Short mmCIF file of C-alpha atoms in Angstrom, two decimals:
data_model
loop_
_atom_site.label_atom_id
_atom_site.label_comp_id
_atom_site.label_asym_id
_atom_site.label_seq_id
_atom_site.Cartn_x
_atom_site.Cartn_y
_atom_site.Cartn_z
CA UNK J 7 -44.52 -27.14 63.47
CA UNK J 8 -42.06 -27.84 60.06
CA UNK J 9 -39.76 -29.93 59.70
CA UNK J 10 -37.01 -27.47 60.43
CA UNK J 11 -37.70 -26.21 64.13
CA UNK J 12 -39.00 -30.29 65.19
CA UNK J 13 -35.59 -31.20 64.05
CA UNK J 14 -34.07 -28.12 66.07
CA UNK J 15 -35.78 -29.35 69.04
CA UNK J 16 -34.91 -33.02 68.42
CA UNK J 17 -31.16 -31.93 68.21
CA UNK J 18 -31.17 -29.64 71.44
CA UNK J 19 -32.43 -32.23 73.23
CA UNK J 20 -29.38 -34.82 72.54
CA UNK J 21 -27.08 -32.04 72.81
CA UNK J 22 -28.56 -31.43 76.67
CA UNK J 23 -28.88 -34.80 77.09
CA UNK J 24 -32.35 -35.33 77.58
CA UNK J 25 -33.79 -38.48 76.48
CA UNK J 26 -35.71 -39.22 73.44
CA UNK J 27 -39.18 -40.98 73.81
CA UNK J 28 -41.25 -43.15 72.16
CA UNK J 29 -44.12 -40.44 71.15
CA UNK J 30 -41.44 -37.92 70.72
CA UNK J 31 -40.66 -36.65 67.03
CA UNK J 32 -37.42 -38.14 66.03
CA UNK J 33 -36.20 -38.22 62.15
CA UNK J 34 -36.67 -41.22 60.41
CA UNK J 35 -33.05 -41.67 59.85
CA UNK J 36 -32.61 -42.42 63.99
CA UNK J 37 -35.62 -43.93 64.23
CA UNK J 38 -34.33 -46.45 61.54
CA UNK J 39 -31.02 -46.34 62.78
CA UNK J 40 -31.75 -47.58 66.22
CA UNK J 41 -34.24 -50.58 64.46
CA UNK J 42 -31.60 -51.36 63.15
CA UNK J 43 -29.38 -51.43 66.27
CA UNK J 44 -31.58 -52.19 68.77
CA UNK J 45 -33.01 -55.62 66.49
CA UNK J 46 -29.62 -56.33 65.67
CA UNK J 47 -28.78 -56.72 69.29
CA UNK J 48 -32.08 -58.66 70.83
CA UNK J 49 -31.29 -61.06 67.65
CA UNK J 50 -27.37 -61.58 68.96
CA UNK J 51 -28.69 -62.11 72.56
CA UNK J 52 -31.64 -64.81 70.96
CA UNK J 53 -28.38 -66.27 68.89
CA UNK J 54 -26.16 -66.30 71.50
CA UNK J 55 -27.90 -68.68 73.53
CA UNK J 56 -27.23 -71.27 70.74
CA UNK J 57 -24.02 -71.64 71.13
CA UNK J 58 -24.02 -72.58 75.12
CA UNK J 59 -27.32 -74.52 74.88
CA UNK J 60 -25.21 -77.82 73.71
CA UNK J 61 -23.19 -77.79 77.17
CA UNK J 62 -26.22 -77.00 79.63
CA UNK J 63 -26.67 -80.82 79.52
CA UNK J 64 -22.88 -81.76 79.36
CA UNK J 65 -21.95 -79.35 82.49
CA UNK J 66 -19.30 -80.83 84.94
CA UNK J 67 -20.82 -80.74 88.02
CA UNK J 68 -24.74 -79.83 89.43
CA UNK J 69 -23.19 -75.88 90.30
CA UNK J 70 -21.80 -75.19 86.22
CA UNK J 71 -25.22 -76.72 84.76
CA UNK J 72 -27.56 -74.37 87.25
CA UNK J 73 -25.42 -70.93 86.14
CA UNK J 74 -25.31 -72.00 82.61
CA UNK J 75 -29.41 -72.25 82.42
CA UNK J 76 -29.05 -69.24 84.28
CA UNK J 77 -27.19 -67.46 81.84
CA UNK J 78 -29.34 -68.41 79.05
CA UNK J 79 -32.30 -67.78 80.21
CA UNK J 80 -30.96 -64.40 81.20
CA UNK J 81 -29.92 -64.25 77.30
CA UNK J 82 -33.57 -64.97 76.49
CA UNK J 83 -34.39 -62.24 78.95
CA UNK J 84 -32.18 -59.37 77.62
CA UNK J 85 -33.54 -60.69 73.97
CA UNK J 86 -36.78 -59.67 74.72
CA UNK J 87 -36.29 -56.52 76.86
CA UNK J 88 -34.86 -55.36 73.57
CA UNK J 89 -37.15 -56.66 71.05
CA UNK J 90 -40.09 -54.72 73.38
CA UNK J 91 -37.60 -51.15 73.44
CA UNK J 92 -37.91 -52.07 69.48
CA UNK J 93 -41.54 -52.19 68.91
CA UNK J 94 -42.02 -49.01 70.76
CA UNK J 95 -40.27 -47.60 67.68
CA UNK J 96 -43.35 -48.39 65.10
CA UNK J 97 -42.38 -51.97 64.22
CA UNK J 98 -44.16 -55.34 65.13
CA UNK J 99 -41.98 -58.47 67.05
CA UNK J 100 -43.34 -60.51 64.11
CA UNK J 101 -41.17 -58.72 61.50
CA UNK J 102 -38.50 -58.46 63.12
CA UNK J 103 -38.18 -62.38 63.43
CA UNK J 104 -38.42 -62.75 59.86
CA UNK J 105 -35.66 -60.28 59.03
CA UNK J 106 -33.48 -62.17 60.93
CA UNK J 107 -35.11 -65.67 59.68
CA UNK J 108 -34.24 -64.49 55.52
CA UNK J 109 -30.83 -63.12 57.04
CA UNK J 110 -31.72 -58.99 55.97
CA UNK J 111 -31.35 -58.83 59.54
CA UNK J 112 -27.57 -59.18 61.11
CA UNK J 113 -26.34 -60.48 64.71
CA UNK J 114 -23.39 -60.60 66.41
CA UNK J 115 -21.12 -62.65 63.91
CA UNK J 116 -19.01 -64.47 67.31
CA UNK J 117 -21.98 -66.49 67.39
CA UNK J 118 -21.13 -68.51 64.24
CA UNK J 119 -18.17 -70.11 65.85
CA UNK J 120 -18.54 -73.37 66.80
CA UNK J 121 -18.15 -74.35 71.17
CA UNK J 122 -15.93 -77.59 70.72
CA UNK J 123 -15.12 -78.30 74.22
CA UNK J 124 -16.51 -77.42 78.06
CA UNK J 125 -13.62 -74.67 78.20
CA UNK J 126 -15.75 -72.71 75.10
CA UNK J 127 -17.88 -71.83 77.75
CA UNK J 128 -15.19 -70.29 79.84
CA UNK J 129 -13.94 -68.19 76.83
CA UNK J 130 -17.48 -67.38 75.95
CA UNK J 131 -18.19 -65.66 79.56
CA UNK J 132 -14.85 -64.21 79.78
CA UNK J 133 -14.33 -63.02 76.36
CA UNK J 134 -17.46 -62.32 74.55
CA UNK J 135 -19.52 -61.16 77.74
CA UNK J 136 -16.62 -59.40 78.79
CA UNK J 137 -16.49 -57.38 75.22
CA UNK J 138 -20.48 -57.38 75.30
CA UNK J 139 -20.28 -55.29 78.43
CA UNK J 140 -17.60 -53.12 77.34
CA UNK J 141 -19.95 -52.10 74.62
CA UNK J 142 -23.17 -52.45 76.56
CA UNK J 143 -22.06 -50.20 79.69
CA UNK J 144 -21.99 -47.18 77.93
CA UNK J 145 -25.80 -47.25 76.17
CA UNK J 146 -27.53 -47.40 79.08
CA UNK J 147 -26.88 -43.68 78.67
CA UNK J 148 -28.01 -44.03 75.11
CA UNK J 149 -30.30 -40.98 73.98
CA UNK J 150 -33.28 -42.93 73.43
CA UNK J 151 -35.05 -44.07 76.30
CA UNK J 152 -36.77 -47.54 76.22
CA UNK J 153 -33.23 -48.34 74.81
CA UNK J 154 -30.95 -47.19 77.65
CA UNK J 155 -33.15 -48.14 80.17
CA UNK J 156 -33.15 -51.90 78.96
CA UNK J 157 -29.43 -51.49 78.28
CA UNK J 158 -29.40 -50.85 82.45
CA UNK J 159 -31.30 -54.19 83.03
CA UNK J 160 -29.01 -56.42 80.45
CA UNK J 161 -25.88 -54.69 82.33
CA UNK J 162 -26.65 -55.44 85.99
CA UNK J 163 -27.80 -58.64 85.01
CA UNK J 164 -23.91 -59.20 82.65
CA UNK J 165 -21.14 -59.38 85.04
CA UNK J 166 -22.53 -63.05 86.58
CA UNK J 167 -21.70 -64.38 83.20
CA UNK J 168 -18.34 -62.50 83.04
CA UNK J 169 -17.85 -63.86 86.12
CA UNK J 170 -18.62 -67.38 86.12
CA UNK J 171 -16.91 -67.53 82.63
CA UNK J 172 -13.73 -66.67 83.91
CA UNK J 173 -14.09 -69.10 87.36
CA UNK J 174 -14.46 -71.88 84.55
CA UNK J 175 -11.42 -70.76 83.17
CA UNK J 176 -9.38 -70.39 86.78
CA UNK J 177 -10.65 -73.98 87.50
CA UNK J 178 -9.48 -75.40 84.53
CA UNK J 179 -5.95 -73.34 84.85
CA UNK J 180 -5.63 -74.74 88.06
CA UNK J 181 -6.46 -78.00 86.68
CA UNK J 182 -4.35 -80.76 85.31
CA UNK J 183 -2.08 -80.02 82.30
CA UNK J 184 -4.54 -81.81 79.75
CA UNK J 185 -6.97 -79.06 81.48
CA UNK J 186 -4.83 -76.11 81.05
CA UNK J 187 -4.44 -77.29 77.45
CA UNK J 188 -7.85 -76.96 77.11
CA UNK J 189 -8.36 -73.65 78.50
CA UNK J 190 -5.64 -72.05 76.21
CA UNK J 191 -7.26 -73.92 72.88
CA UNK J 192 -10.35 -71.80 73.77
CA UNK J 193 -8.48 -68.44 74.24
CA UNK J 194 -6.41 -69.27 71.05
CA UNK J 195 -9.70 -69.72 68.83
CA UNK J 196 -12.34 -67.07 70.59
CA UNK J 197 -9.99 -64.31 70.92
CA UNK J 198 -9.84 -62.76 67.77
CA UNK J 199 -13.36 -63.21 67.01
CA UNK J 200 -13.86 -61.53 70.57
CA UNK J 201 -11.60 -58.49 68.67
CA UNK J 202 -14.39 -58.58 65.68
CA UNK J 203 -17.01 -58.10 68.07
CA UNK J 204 -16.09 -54.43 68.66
CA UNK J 205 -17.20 -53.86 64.66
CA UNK J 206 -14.85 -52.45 61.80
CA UNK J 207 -12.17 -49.82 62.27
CA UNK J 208 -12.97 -45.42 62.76
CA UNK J 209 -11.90 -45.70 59.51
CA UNK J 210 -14.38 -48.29 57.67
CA UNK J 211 -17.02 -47.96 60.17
CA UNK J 212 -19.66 -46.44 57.95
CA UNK J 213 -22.25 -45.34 60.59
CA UNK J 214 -20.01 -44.32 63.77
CA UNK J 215 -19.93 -40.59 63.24
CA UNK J 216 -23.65 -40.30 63.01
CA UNK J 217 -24.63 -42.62 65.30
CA UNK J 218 -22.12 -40.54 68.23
CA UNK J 219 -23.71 -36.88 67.05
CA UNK J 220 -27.11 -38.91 67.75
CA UNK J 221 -25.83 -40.11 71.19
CA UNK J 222 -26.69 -44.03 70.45
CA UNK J 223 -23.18 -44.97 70.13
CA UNK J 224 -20.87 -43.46 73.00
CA UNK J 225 -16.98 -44.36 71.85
CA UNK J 226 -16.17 -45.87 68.78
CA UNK J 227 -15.13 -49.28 68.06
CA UNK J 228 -11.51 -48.90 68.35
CA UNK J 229 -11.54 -47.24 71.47
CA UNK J 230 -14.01 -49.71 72.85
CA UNK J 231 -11.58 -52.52 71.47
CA UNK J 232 -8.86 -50.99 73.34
CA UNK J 233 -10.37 -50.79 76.26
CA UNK J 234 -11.17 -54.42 76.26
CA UNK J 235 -7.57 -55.43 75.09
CA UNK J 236 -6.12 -53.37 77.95
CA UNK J 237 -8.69 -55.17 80.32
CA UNK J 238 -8.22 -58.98 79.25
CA UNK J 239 -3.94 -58.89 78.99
CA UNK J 240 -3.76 -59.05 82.57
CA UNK J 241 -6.66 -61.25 83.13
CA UNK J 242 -4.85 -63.89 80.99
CA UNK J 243 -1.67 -63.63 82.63
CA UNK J 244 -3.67 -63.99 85.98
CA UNK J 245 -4.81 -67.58 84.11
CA UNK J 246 -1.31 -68.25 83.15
CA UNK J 247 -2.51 -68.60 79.29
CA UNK J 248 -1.00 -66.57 76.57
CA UNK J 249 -3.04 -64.52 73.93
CA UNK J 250 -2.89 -65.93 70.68
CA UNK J 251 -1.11 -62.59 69.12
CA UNK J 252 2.88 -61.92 69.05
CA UNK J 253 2.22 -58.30 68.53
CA UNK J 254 0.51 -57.87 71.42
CA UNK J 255 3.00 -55.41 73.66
CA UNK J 256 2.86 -52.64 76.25
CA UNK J 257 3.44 -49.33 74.63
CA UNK J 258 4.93 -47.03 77.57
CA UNK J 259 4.03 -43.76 75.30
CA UNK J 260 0.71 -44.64 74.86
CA UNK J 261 -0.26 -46.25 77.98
CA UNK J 262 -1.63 -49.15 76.28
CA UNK J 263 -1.13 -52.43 74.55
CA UNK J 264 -0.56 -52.36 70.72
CA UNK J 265 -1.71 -55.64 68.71
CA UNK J 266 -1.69 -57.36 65.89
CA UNK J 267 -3.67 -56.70 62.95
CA UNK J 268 -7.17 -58.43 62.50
CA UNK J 269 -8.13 -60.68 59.76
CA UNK J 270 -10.85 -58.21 58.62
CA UNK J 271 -11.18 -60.75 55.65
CA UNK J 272 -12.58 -63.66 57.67
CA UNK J 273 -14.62 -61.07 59.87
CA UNK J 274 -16.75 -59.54 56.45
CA UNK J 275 -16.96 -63.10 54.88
CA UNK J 276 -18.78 -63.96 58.48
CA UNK J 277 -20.70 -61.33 58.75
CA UNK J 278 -21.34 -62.36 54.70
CA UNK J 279 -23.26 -65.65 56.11
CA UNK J 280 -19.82 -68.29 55.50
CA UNK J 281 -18.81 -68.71 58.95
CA UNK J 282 -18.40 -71.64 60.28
CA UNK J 283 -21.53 -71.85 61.85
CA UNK J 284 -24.38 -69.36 60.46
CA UNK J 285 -26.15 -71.50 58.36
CA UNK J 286 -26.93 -74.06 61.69
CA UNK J 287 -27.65 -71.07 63.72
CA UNK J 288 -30.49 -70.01 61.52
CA UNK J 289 -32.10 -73.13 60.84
CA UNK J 290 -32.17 -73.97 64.71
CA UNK J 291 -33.79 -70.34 64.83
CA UNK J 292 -36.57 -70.71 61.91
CA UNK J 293 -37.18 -74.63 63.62
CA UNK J 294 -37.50 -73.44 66.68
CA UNK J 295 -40.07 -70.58 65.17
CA UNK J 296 -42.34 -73.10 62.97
CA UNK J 297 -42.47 -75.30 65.39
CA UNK J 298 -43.25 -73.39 68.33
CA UNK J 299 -45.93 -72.12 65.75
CA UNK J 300 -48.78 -74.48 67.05
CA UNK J 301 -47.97 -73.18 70.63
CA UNK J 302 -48.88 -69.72 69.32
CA UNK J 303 -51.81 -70.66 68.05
CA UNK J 304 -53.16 -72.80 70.02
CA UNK J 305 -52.15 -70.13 73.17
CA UNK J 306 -54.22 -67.22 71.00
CA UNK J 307 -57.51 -69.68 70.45
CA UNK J 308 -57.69 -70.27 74.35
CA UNK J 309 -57.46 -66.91 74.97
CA UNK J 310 -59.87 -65.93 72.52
CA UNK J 311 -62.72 -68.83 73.94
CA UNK J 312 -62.12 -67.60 77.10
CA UNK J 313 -62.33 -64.13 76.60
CA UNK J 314 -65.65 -64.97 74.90
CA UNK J 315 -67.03 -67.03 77.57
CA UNK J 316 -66.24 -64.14 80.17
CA UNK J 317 -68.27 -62.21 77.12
CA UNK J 318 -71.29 -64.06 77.68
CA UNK J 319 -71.19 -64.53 81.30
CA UNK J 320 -71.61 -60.73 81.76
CA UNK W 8 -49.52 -65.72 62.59
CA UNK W 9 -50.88 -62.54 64.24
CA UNK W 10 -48.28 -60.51 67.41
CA UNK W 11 -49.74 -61.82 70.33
CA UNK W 12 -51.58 -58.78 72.16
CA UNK W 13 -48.65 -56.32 74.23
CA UNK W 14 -48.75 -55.56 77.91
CA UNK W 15 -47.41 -53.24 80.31
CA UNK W 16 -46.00 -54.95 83.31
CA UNK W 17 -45.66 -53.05 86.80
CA UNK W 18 -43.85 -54.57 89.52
CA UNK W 19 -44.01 -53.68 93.16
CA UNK W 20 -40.41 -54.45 94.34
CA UNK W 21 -41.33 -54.69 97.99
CA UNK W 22 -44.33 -54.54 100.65
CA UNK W 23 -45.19 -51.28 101.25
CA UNK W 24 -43.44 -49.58 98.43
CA UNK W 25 -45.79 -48.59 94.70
CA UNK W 26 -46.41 -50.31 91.71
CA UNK W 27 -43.44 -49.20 89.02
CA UNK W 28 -43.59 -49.49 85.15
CA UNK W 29 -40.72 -51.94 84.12
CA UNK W 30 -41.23 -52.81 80.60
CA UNK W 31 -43.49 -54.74 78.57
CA UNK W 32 -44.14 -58.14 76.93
CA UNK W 33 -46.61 -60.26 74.81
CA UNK W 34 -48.97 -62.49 75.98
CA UNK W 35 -51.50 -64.54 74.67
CA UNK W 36 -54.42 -63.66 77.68
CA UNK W 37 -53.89 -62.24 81.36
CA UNK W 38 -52.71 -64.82 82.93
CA UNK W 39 -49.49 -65.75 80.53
CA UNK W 40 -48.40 -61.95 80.91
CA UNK W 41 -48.02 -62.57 84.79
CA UNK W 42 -45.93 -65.77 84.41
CA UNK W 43 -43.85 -64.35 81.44
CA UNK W 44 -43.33 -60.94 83.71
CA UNK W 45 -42.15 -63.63 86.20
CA UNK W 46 -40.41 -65.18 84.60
CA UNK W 47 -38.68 -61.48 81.99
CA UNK W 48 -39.01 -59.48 85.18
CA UNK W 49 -38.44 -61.04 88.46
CA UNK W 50 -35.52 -63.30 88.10
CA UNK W 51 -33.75 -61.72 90.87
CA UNK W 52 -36.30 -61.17 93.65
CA UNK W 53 -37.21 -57.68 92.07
CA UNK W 54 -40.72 -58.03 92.85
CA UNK W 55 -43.42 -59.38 95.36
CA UNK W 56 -46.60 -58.71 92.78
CA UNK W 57 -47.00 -57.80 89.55
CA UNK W 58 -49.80 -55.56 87.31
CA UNK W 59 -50.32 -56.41 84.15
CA UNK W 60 -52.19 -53.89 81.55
CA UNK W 61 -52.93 -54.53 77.88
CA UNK W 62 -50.59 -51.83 76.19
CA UNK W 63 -53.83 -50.63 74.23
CA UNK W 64 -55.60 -49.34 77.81
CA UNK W 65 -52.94 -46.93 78.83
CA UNK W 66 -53.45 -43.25 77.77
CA UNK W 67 -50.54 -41.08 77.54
CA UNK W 68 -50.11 -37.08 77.60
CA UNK W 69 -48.86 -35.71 74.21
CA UNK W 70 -45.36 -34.31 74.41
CA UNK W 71 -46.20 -31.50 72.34
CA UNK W 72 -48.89 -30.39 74.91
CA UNK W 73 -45.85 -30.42 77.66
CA UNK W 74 -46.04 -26.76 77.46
CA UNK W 75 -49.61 -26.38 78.15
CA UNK W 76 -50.00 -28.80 80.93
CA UNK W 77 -47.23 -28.31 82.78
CA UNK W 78 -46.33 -24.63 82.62
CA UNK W 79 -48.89 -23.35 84.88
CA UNK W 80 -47.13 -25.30 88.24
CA UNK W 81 -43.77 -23.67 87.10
CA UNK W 82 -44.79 -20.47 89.31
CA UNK W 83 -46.58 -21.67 91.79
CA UNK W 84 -43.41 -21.46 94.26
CA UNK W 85 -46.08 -20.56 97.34
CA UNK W 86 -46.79 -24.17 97.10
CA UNK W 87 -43.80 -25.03 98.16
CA UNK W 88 -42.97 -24.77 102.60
CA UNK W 89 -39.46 -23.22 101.36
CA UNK W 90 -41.51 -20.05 100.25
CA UNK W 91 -42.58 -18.75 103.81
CA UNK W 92 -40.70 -17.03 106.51
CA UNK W 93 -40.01 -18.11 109.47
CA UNK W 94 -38.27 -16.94 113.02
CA UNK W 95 -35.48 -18.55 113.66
CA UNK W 96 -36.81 -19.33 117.25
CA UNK W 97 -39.27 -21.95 115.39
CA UNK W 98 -37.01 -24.51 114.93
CA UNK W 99 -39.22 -27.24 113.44
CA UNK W 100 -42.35 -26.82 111.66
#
């Protein structure tokens, strides 16, 4: 078949909604597009655990230590249900590490803030779990397949981590004043980094319109950062805690909140590799990498002698 | 160092009930891919036993012979109970 009637087919099928599949044609444009995508994510969810990893051992109490190794090991988990949906697109685990290791590859640029105090971890699950799943909900209807269906795992497995984020947060806005304190320091510095996570504007988003025609994007970033601004205001007022952003108002006509205006400057110079944190974040990434490399090996050599061994016996 | 080899995992989510394709993983040998599959796939009680299958063993159909292979069921509908007559006076069969 050319060129011409494959991509015909390819193109009815995302208009009908069927899924894509690993063996199907696809052009090499999508195919790249959702390495792209798909890496980008599993590398955010291998990130992300960074950040929380320093309070698993200073938890208050025996309950916030066992969900917070719960969470990142689900993180771990979600990593590498995507990193598998990405190899069945033609590309080995191996070089997808080292993209993100020489920094060609991106990840989720909330995760080069730093988590100061135990009420990070609060802000964290309420915040940037809560915007993960705004974004996350609707791919598990993504066009390609291996994708949405891990998409369906990572979201069934999300809303604990919503949901214990924001009891940390209730507890600690029930708390004593030096508590509450605490709790609004953390919404003051993860909010508008929580706003970032939703991408660029329509307007200087460079890959939305394609990626919606292809059906691996399913709203665009401001109408997914909407949605999650709508969402949050009255969570925070249910915390007593105000968002960090005067702007931030009801608009009757609209039937939504309007807000402020986001520091797209610090956002690109993140993404850029000068945040606050990305530098750390790598190196406890490639350590983690060469040292684990002896693991590998040794793992592969055992497997190989006994593999051999079953070789002779037969 | 070289990918560790890829499996298939298949997890039977309780007694009585089939074997069902989940996802897949690396593994250095056999017995890693079950405890990683634990571990990736059966966090929440989804399973009570796992398969494991080196990704290189399973044999798929060509999409592009869809047409070929699956056609010839398409009008078979006297295959189906739906496509015989009955009297209403048989009331279950």
């Amino acid at each position: 078949m050319d060129i011409k009637s494959l991509e015909d087919r390819f193109n009815e099928k995302i208009d009908k909604d069927i899924r894509i599949e690993p063996k199907d044609w696809m052009p090499e444009n999508y195919r790249k597009t959702l390495i792209r995508q798909i890496s980008q994510h599993a590398h955010s969810e291998i990130v992300g655990m960074l950040p929380e990893a320093n309070w698993i051992s200073r938890a208050p109490s025996l309950r916030r230590k066992a969900a917070a190794l719960a969470k990142v090991q689900d993180e771990a988990g979600h990593g590498l249900y995507l990193y598998s949906a990405c190899e069945t697109l033609g590309v080995e685990r191996d070089d997808l590490l080292k993209d993100l290791h020489s920094g060609k590859a991106k990840y989720s640029s909330i995760f080069n803030y730093p988590t100061l105090t135990w009420a990070d971890m609060g802000a964290i699950g309420w915040l940037v779990d809560g915007a993960a799943i705004m974004n996350q909900v609707p791919l598990c209807r993504a066009s390609y397949g291996p994708y949405a269906r891990a998409m369906v795992r990572v979201c069934k497995e999300e809303s604990f981590h919503q949901r214990q984020g924001f009891e940390i947060m209730l507890t600690l806005c029930k708390g004593s004043e030096e508590q509450k304190k605490m709790a609004q320091d953390a919404l003051n510095r993860w909010w508008w980094p929580s706003l970032m996570m939703f991408g660029p504007t329509d307007e200087a988003s460079t890959h939305t319109e394609q990626s919606m025609r292809w059906g691996i994007k399913r709203f665009t970033n401001d109408e997914l950062r909407q949605k999650f601004v709508d969402a949050t205001k009255p969570q925070a007022d249910l915390l007593g805690i105000s968002i960090p952003d005067e702007d931030l108002k009801w608009n009757e006509e609209r039937g939504h909140y309007d807000f402020g205006e986001i520091n797209w400057e610090e956002f690109f110079n993140v993404i850029k590799g000068n945040g606050p944190c990305n530098k750390q974040r790598i190196d406890a990434r490639k350590n983690a990498y060469d040292n684990g490399a002896w693991v590998r090996d040794a793992a592969a050599a055992y497997a190989e002698k006994k593999s051999k061994v079953k070789q002779e016996a037969a | 160092m070289k990918n560790w080899p890829l499996w298939e995992i298949f997890i039977r989510s309780k007694a009585g009930l089939n074997h069902k394709h989940v996802g897949s993983l690396h593994a250095a040998d056999e017995e890693m891919a079950i405890q990683n599959a634990r571990d990736v796939y059966t966090r929440r009680n989804e399973g009570v036993s796992i398969w494991v299958v080196k990704s290189e063993f399973i044999v798929a159909s060509d999409p592009d012979d869809s047409d070929p292979l699956y056609e010839p069921a398409k009008d078979k509908v006297y295959r189906h109970p739906t496509f015989y007559e009955l009297p209403d006076e048989v009331k279950h069969m």
